[in-house]
C-alpha cells in the first residue's frame, strides 16, 4: 500500500506537491478573518509604538467590548461539528508496521499512542527500580555534574512562569526534587530541553523507534556538528554549542510539573516516551487554532483551562475540541504538526522527546516560515524608508523570522538541499527506483525540492541562492 501511494505521489507535478495544511483551513474560516481585522484595529488604536495604554479611551467608550463581541465565536461561524470527533488510537508496537504508521498517522497528521516500546533500553534498566520508580540516586551519581536548565512552571514572588535557571542535575535532585513539597517554597521546577542524547552520546540510553527515524531536522544538525563542531557552533562555548546542537531532549520532573500551551518548533512532529511516570496531554487539532487567540488577534492563550475568558473569548469553544491522552510507561506518543498542546506530569516522570520533520510535514514548516515572514515584514514596515535597499530590508525581516521561528529562509533552504542532494545521490548509485526504499528517497527528494521553491526568491545572499538553485537542478 505504501509503494502504491508513493508512486501516486511521485506522479503528481511539483507545483502541487505541497499540500494545504489544516492550519490553512483555520486561517480561511470566518472567525479567523475577523481576528485579522481585530489585529488591524488594535494596531490603529495603539499606534506605531503598539502602546497599550492608548486603549483606555476605547475601553471607556465600549469599543473594546464591541470588538470582543465581533471576534467571539457564534455557533454558525465555523460550520464544523459541535465537539471533537478525534480520538487517539492506542497501538501495540508489535502490531504496528512502519508502513501503516506512515500512511495512517504521519501522512494524515493524526496522533497515536504506541505501547510496548523501550523495555530493553539501558535507560529503563538503570534509571528505574524494580517498581518502575525513578532511581534519583543513580541519575545524580552518573550525571550529577551536567549543566541543565530548570524552568519555573508557575509564577512566584521572585520568578514568573517560564523563567529558567541554570543548575546542575545534582542540585536539581538534591536541593529541590528530594525535598518535601512543603519545603520547595511553592516552586514548581521542571528540568526541560536537556540535550542529554548529544551530551552523553556514548552512553546509549535508548534507540529511536523505527517510526520516528526519518528525521530531516536532526539529520541536518548532525551534519552541521560533523562539519563545524556541535550545531555548527563556530566561536560558541562548548555549553552554548551543546544547547543548539539538535532537537533531541530529556525531560524530568516531579508530580505536578508541566509544560504550557504551545505548538512545536517549526511546526515539527514530536514524539515522547516515558521511561518512568505518567503524563496527561491535552491536544487541539490545528483547524481550531484560531479559537485560542485573544480579542485583538495577537496572542495565544497560555492554557486551555483557568485563563481570563474575557481576554481570550473563544478558549471555552476550543475546549470542545480537545483530545485528552494519559500516557504511561513505555508508551510513545506521536504529536502531529500544528497540534497545540499542554502536558502535565501526573507522577514523578522522566521522558525522552524528539522534534522532527520529513516529507510528510515539511509543508507545515514552509507555511509557518511564510506566515512569520509576513508578520515580520508588517512589524517593521516603518523601517523600509530608513534602509539603503530592499535587500537590506529583507535582511532585517529574515533576522526577525529566525528569532521567532528558529530558522530563516536561507538556513531552512540549506537543510532542504542537504536532504534532497543526499537522496538524489543515493538514487544515482542505485540507478533504479523500484523498491520501497528507493521510492521513499525519490519522494523525499521531490518534497525537499518543492519546499525550496517558495523560499529562494527571498534569500538575501545571491551566492547562497545560486548555490541552492544549482543543487536543485542536480536533484531534479
Coordinates of C-alpha atoms in Angstrom, one line a residue:
X1 CA 0.0 0.0 0.0
X2 CA 2.8 2.4 0.8
X3 CA 4.6 1.7 -2.5
X4 CA 1.4 2.4 -4.4
X5 CA 0.9 5.7 -2.5
X6 CA 4.4 6.8 -3.1
X7 CA 4.2 6.1 -6.9
X8 CA 1.0 8.1 -7.0
X9 CA 2.6 11.0 -5.1
X10 CA 5.6 10.9 -7.4
X11 CA 3.4 11.1 -10.4
X12 CA 2.0 14.5 -9.3
X13 CA 3.5 17.7 -10.6
X14 CA 6.0 19.6 -8.4
X15 CA 3.6 22.6 -8.3
X16 CA 1.0 20.6 -6.4
X17 CA 3.4 18.7 -4.1
X18 CA 3.0 20.9 -1.0
X19 CA -0.5 20.2 0.4
X20 CA -2.5 22.8 2.2
X21 CA -2.3 22.3 5.9
X22 CA -5.1 22.1 8.5
X23 CA -3.7 25.5 9.7
X24 CA -4.6 26.8 6.3
X25 CA -8.1 25.7 6.9
X26 CA -8.3 27.6 10.2
X27 CA -6.9 30.7 8.6
X28 CA -9.7 30.6 6.0
X29 CA -12.6 30.5 8.4
X30 CA -14.7 33.5 9.1
X31 CA -13.7 33.8 12.7
X32 CA -10.0 33.7 11.7
X33 CA -10.6 36.5 9.2
X34 CA -12.4 38.5 11.9
X35 CA -9.3 38.1 14.2
X36 CA -7.1 39.5 11.4
X37 CA -9.4 42.5 11.2
X38 CA -9.3 42.9 15.0
X39 CA -5.5 42.8 14.9
X40 CA -5.5 45.7 12.4
X41 CA -8.0 47.6 14.5
X42 CA -5.8 47.1 17.6
X43 CA -2.8 48.5 15.6
X44 CA -4.8 51.5 14.6
X45 CA -5.7 52.2 18.2
X46 CA -2.3 51.7 19.7
X47 CA -0.2 53.4 17.0
X48 CA 3.2 52.6 15.6
X49 CA 4.6 52.2 19.1
X50 CA 2.0 49.5 20.0
X51 CA 1.2 51.4 23.1
X52 CA -1.5 49.5 25.0
X53 CA -2.1 52.5 27.3
X54 CA -3.9 54.2 24.4
X55 CA -6.7 51.6 24.8
X56 CA -8.0 53.4 27.8
X57 CA -10.4 55.6 25.9
X58 CA -11.6 52.6 23.8
X59 CA -12.4 50.6 26.9
X60 CA -14.3 53.6 28.3
X61 CA -16.4 54.1 25.2
X62 CA -17.2 50.4 24.8
X63 CA -15.2 49.9 21.6
X64 CA -13.2 47.1 23.2
X65 CA -16.4 45.3 24.2
X66 CA -17.7 45.7 20.7
X67 CA -14.5 44.3 19.3
X68 CA -14.7 41.3 21.7
X69 CA -18.2 40.6 20.6
X70 CA -17.1 40.8 16.9
X71 CA -14.4 38.1 17.5
X72 CA -16.4 35.8 19.8
X73 CA -17.4 32.6 18.0
X74 CA -21.0 32.2 17.1
X75 CA -22.3 28.6 16.6
X76 CA -22.7 29.2 12.9
X77 CA -19.2 30.7 12.4
X78 CA -17.2 27.5 11.9
X79 CA -19.6 25.3 10.1
X80 CA -18.0 22.3 11.9
X81 CA -19.0 19.7 14.4
X82 CA -20.0 20.9 17.9
X83 CA -17.5 18.7 19.6
X84 CA -14.3 16.9 18.6
X85 CA -14.6 13.6 16.8
X86 CA -10.9 13.0 17.0
X87 CA -9.7 10.1 19.2
X88 CA -6.1 9.0 19.8
X89 CA -5.8 5.3 19.0
X90 CA -3.5 3.1 21.1
X91 CA -1.4 0.7 19.1
X92 CA 0.9 -2.1 20.1
X93 CA 4.4 -1.7 18.6
X94 CA 4.4 -5.4 17.8
X95 CA 1.4 -5.0 15.6
X96 CA 2.1 -1.6 14.0
X97 CA 4.4 -1.6 11.0
X98 CA 6.3 1.4 9.8
X99 CA 4.3 1.4 6.5
X100 CA 1.0 1.6 8.4
X101 CA 2.3 4.3 10.7
X102 CA 3.4 6.4 7.7
X103 CA 0.1 6.1 5.8
X104 CA -2.4 6.2 8.7
X105 CA -0.8 8.6 11.1
X106 CA 2.3 10.5 9.9
X107 CA 1.0 11.4 6.4
X108 CA -2.5 12.1 7.7
X109 CA -1.1 14.2 10.6
X110 CA -3.1 12.2 13.2
X111 CA -1.8 11.5 16.8
X112 CA -1.3 7.9 18.0
X113 CA -0.1 6.3 21.2
X114 CA 2.3 3.4 20.6
X115 CA 2.7 0.9 23.5
X116 CA 5.4 -1.6 24.5
X117 CA 8.5 0.5 23.5
X118 CA 11.8 0.7 25.3
X119 CA 11.5 -2.3 27.7
X120 CA 15.1 -3.3 26.8
X121 CA 16.7 0.1 26.8
X122 CA 19.6 0.9 29.1
X123 CA 17.6 4.0 30.4
X124 CA 14.8 1.7 31.5
X125 CA 17.2 -0.8 33.2
X126 CA 19.4 1.6 35.0
X127 CA 17.2 4.7 35.8
X128 CA 14.3 2.9 37.4
X129 CA 13.9 0.5 40.3
X130 CA 12.0 -2.8 40.3
X131 CA 8.8 -1.0 40.9
X132 CA 9.4 1.3 37.9
X133 CA 10.0 4.4 40.1
X134 CA 12.9 6.7 39.1
X135 CA 16.2 6.0 40.7
X136 CA 17.2 9.6 41.5
X137 CA 20.4 8.5 43.2
X138 CA 21.6 6.6 40.1
X139 CA 20.8 9.7 37.9
X140 CA 22.6 12.0 40.3
X141 CA 25.6 9.8 40.6
X142 CA 26.0 9.2 36.8
X143 CA 25.1 12.7 35.5
X144 CA 25.1 15.0 38.5
X145 CA 27.7 17.5 37.2
X146 CA 25.8 18.1 33.9
X147 CA 24.6 21.7 33.5
X148 CA 20.9 21.9 32.7
X149 CA 18.1 24.5 32.5
X150 CA 15.4 24.3 35.1
X151 CA 12.1 26.1 34.2
X152 CA 9.6 27.6 36.6
X153 CA 6.1 26.1 35.8
X154 CA 4.2 28.6 37.9
X155 CA 4.8 32.2 39.0
X156 CA 6.1 33.1 42.5
X157 CA 7.0 36.3 44.2
X158 CA 10.6 36.1 42.7
X159 CA 10.0 34.3 39.3
X160 CA 7.5 34.3 36.5
X161 CA 6.2 31.2 34.9
X162 CA 8.6 30.2 32.1
X163 CA 11.7 31.8 33.6
X164 CA 14.7 29.5 33.7
X165 CA 17.7 29.0 35.9
X166 CA 21.0 27.2 35.4
X167 CA 21.5 24.3 37.8
X168 CA 23.4 21.0 37.8
X169 CA 21.5 17.8 37.7
X170 CA 22.7 17.0 41.2
X171 CA 21.5 20.4 42.5
X172 CA 18.1 19.9 41.0
X173 CA 17.7 16.4 42.5
X174 CA 19.2 17.1 45.9
X175 CA 18.1 20.7 46.5
X176 CA 14.7 20.5 45.0
X177 CA 13.3 17.2 44.0
X178 CA 14.1 15.2 47.1
X179 CA 12.6 17.9 49.4
X180 CA 9.1 17.5 50.8
X181 CA 6.6 19.5 48.8
X182 CA 6.2 21.9 51.8
X183 CA 9.9 22.7 51.7
X184 CA 10.0 23.5 48.0
X185 CA 8.9 27.1 48.6
X186 CA 5.8 27.0 46.4
X187 CA 8.1 26.4 43.4
X188 CA 7.3 24.0 40.6
X189 CA 10.6 23.4 38.7
X190 CA 10.9 21.3 35.6
X191 CA 14.1 20.1 34.1
X192 CA 13.4 20.6 30.3
X193 CA 15.2 20.6 27.0
X194 CA 18.3 18.8 28.3
X195 CA 20.4 17.7 25.3
X196 CA 21.2 14.5 27.0
X197 CA 21.4 12.3 23.9
X198 CA 24.1 14.6 22.4
X199 CA 25.9 15.3 25.7
X200 CA 26.1 11.6 26.6
X201 CA 26.1 10.2 23.0
X202 CA 28.3 7.2 24.0
X203 CA 26.0 6.2 26.9
X204 CA 23.4 4.5 24.7
X205 CA 20.4 5.3 26.8
X206 CA 17.8 4.4 24.2
X207 CA 17.2 3.7 20.5
X208 CA 15.0 5.9 18.4
X209 CA 11.9 3.8 17.5
X210 CA 11.6 2.9 13.8
X211 CA 8.5 5.1 13.3
X212 CA 10.5 8.3 14.1
X213 CA 13.8 7.8 12.3
X214 CA 13.1 9.6 9.1
X215 CA 14.2 12.8 10.7
X216 CA 15.4 15.7 8.4
X217 CA 15.8 18.2 11.3
X218 CA 18.2 16.2 13.4
X219 CA 19.9 14.8 10.3
X220 CA 20.8 18.4 9.3
X221 CA 22.1 19.3 12.8
X222 CA 24.2 16.1 12.9
X223 CA 25.6 17.2 9.5
X224 CA 26.5 20.7 11.0
X225 CA 28.0 19.1 14.0
X226 CA 30.3 16.8 11.9
X227 CA 31.5 19.8 9.9
X228 CA 31.8 22.6 12.5
X229 CA 31.5 21.2 15.9
X230 CA 28.2 20.8 17.8
X231 CA 25.4 22.6 15.9
X232 CA 27.9 24.3 13.6
X233 CA 29.0 26.1 16.7
X234 CA 31.8 28.3 15.3
X235 CA 33.0 30.5 18.1
X236 CA 30.4 29.5 20.7
X237 CA 31.4 27.9 24.0
X238 CA 31.0 24.1 24.4
X239 CA 27.9 24.7 26.5
X240 CA 26.4 27.1 24.0
X241 CA 27.2 24.8 21.2
X242 CA 25.5 21.9 23.0
X243 CA 22.3 23.9 23.5
X244 CA 21.8 24.5 19.8
X245 CA 23.1 21.1 18.7
X246 CA 19.8 19.3 17.9
X247 CA 16.2 18.7 18.8
X248 CA 16.6 15.6 21.0
X249 CA 15.9 16.1 24.7
X250 CA 15.4 14.6 28.1
X251 CA 12.7 15.9 30.4
X252 CA 12.3 15.1 34.1
X253 CA 10.3 16.5 36.9
X254 CA 8.2 15.6 40.0
X255 CA 4.4 15.2 40.0
X256 CA 2.7 18.4 39.0
X257 CA 5.4 19.9 36.8
X258 CA 4.0 20.8 33.4
X259 CA 4.5 22.4 30.0
X260 CA 2.3 25.3 29.0
X261 CA 0.2 25.6 25.8
X262 CA 2.3 25.6 22.6
X263 CA 2.8 24.1 19.2
X264 CA 6.2 22.6 18.5
X265 CA 9.1 24.4 16.9
X266 CA 8.9 24.9 13.1
X267 CA 5.5 23.1 13.3
X268 CA 7.6 19.9 13.6
X269 CA 6.3 16.5 14.6
X270 CA 7.3 15.4 18.1
X271 CA 7.5 12.1 19.9
X272 CA 7.8 11.4 23.6
X273 CA 8.2 8.3 25.6
X274 CA 8.0 7.9 29.4
X275 CA 10.9 5.9 30.9
X276 CA 9.1 6.4 34.3
X277 CA 5.8 8.0 35.3
X278 CA 2.6 9.2 33.7
X279 CA 1.6 12.3 31.8
X280 CA -1.7 13.9 30.8
X281 CA -1.8 15.5 27.4
X282 CA -4.5 17.9 26.0
X283 CA -4.2 18.3 22.3
X284 CA -6.1 20.7 20.0
X285 CA -6.4 19.8 16.2
X286 CA -4.8 22.6 14.1
X287 CA -8.1 23.5 12.4
X288 CA -9.2 25.1 15.6
X289 CA -6.1 27.1 16.4
X290 CA -7.9 30.4 15.8
X291 CA -10.1 29.8 18.9
X292 CA -7.0 30.3 21.1
X293 CA -6.4 33.9 20.2
X294 CA -7.1 37.0 22.3
X295 CA -9.6 39.7 21.5
X296 CA -7.1 41.5 19.4
X297 CA -5.9 38.5 17.4
X298 CA -2.3 39.0 18.7
X299 CA -1.6 36.4 21.5
X300 CA -2.5 32.8 22.1
X301 CA -3.9 31.7 25.5
X302 CA -1.3 30.4 27.9
X303 CA -3.5 27.4 28.8
X304 CA -6.7 25.6 27.9
X305 CA -8.1 26.0 31.4
X306 CA -8.1 28.7 34.1
X307 CA -7.5 31.6 31.8
X308 CA -9.1 35.1 31.5
X309 CA -12.0 34.3 29.2
X310 CA -12.7 38.0 28.6
X311 CA -9.2 38.3 27.2
X312 CA -9.5 35.0 25.3
X313 CA -13.2 34.9 24.4
X314 CA -13.1 31.7 22.4
X315 CA -11.0 29.5 24.6
X316 CA -14.1 27.8 26.0
X317 CA -15.2 26.9 22.5
X318 CA -11.7 25.5 21.9
X319 CA -12.1 23.1 24.8
X320 CA -15.0 21.4 23.0
X321 CA -12.4 20.0 20.5
X322 CA -9.7 19.0 23.0
X323 CA -8.3 15.4 22.9
X324 CA -7.1 14.1 26.2
X325 CA -4.4 11.4 26.5
X326 CA -2.9 9.8 29.6
X327 CA 0.5 8.3 28.7
X328 CA 2.1 5.6 30.8
X329 CA 5.5 4.0 31.0
X330 CA 6.8 2.5 27.7
X331 CA 4.2 4.4 25.6
X332 CA 5.4 6.7 22.9
X333 CA 3.0 9.5 21.8
X334 CA 3.2 10.9 18.3
X335 CA 2.2 14.6 18.3
X336 CA 1.5 15.8 14.7
X337 CA 2.3 19.2 13.2
X338 CA 0.3 22.2 14.4
X339 CA -1.5 20.5 17.3
X340 CA -1.3 22.9 20.2
X341 CA -0.9 21.0 23.4
X342 CA -0.2 21.1 27.1
X343 CA 1.5 18.4 29.2
X344 CA 1.3 17.7 33.0
X345 CA 3.2 15.1 34.9
X346 CA 0.7 13.0 37.0
X347 CA 3.6 11.3 38.8
X348 CA 7.4 11.8 39.1
X349 CA 8.3 11.4 35.4
X350 CA 11.3 11.1 33.1
X351 CA 10.8 11.1 29.3
X352 CA 12.8 11.2 26.1
X353 CA 11.5 13.7 23.5
X354 CA 12.4 14.5 19.9
X355 CA 11.2 17.1 17.4
X356 CA 11.5 16.2 13.8
X357 CA 10.0 16.7 10.3
X358 CA 10.3 15.0 6.9
X359 CA 8.4 14.8 3.6
X360 CA 5.1 14.2 5.4
X361 CA 5.0 17.6 7.2
X362 CA 7.6 19.8 5.5
X363 CA 4.6 21.9 4.1
X364 CA 3.7 22.9 7.7
X365 CA 7.2 24.3 8.2
X366 CA 7.2 26.2 4.9
X367 CA 3.8 27.7 5.7
X368 CA 4.9 28.7 9.2
X369 CA 8.0 30.4 7.8
X370 CA 5.9 32.3 5.2
X371 CA 3.5 33.5 7.9
X372 CA 6.4 34.5 10.1
X373 CA 7.9 36.5 7.2
X374 CA 4.7 38.3 6.5
X375 CA 4.3 39.2 10.2
X376 CA 7.9 40.3 10.5
X377 CA 7.6 42.5 7.4
X378 CA 4.4 44.1 8.8
X379 CA 6.0 44.7 12.2
X380 CA 9.0 46.6 10.8
X381 CA 7.5 48.2 7.6
X382 CA 8.2 51.7 9.0
X383 CA 11.9 50.9 8.7
X384 CA 11.7 50.4 5.0
X385 CA 12.4 54.0 4.3
X386 CA 15.4 54.1 6.6
X387 CA 17.4 51.4 4.9
X388 CA 19.6 51.7 1.8
X389 CA 17.9 49.0 -0.3
X390 CA 15.2 46.3 -0.4
X391 CA 17.9 43.7 0.1
X392 CA 18.9 45.3 3.4
X393 CA 15.2 45.5 4.5
X394 CA 14.8 41.8 3.7
X395 CA 17.9 41.0 5.8
X396 CA 16.1 42.7 8.7
X397 CA 12.9 40.7 8.0
X398 CA 14.8 37.4 7.8
X399 CA 16.6 38.2 11.1
X400 CA 13.2 38.5 12.8
X401 CA 12.0 35.3 11.1
X402 CA 15.0 33.4 12.5
X403 CA 14.4 34.9 16.0
X404 CA 10.7 33.8 16.0
X405 CA 10.9 30.5 14.1
X406 CA 14.5 29.3 14.9
X407 CA 15.5 29.4 11.2
X408 CA 15.4 32.0 8.4
X409 CA 14.7 31.1 4.7
X410 CA 18.3 30.6 3.9
X411 CA 19.1 28.2 6.7
X412 CA 15.9 26.2 6.0
X413 CA 16.7 26.1 2.3
X414 CA 20.2 24.7 3.1
X415 CA 18.5 22.0 5.3
X416 CA 16.3 21.0 2.4
X417 CA 19.2 21.0 -0.1
X418 CA 21.1 18.7 2.2
X419 CA 18.2 16.2 2.3
X420 CA 17.5 16.4 -1.4
X421 CA 21.1 16.0 -2.6
X422 CA 21.8 13.1 -0.3
X423 CA 18.6 11.3 -1.5
X424 CA 19.4 12.0 -5.2
X425 CA 23.0 10.8 -4.9
X426 CA 21.7 7.5 -3.4
X427 CA 19.3 7.1 -6.3
X428 CA 22.0 7.7 -8.8
X429 CA 24.1 5.0 -7.2
X430 CA 21.2 2.6 -7.3
X431 CA 20.3 3.5 -10.9
X432 CA 16.7 2.3 -10.2
X433 CA 13.6 3.4 -8.4
X434 CA 11.7 0.1 -7.9
X435 CA 11.8 -0.9 -4.3
X436 CA 10.2 0.8 -1.3
X437 CA 13.4 2.4 -0.1
X438 CA 14.2 3.9 -3.4
X439 CA 10.7 5.2 -3.9
X440 CA 10.9 6.8 -0.5
X441 CA 14.2 8.5 -1.4
X442 CA 12.7 9.8 -4.6
X443 CA 9.7 11.2 -2.8
X444 CA 11.8 12.9 -0.1
X445 CA 14.0 14.5 -2.8
X446 CA 10.9 15.7 -4.6
X447 CA 9.3 17.2 -1.5
X448 CA 12.6 18.9 -0.5
X449 CA 12.7 20.5 -3.9
X450 CA 9.1 21.6 -3.7
X451 CA 9.7 23.1 -0.3
X452 CA 12.7 25.1 -1.5
X453 CA 10.8 26.8 -4.4
X454 CA 8.8 29.3 -2.4
X455 CA 11.9 30.3 -0.4
X456 CA 14.6 31.1 -2.9
X457 CA 13.3 34.4 -4.1
X458 CA 13.6 35.8 -0.5
X459 CA 17.2 34.6 0.2
X460 CA 19.3 37.7 0.6
X461 CA 22.6 36.2 -0.3
X462 CA 22.9 35.9 -4.1
X463 CA 25.8 33.5 -3.6
X464 CA 23.7 31.2 -1.4
X465 CA 20.7 31.5 -3.8
X466 CA 22.9 30.4 -6.7
X467 CA 24.3 27.5 -4.8
X468 CA 20.9 26.3 -3.8
X469 CA 19.4 26.6 -7.3
X470 CA 22.4 24.7 -8.7
X471 CA 21.9 21.9 -6.2
X472 CA 18.2 21.7 -7.0
X473 CA 18.9 21.4 -10.7
X474 CA 21.1 18.4 -9.9
X475 CA 18.4 16.8 -7.8
X476 CA 15.7 17.3 -10.5

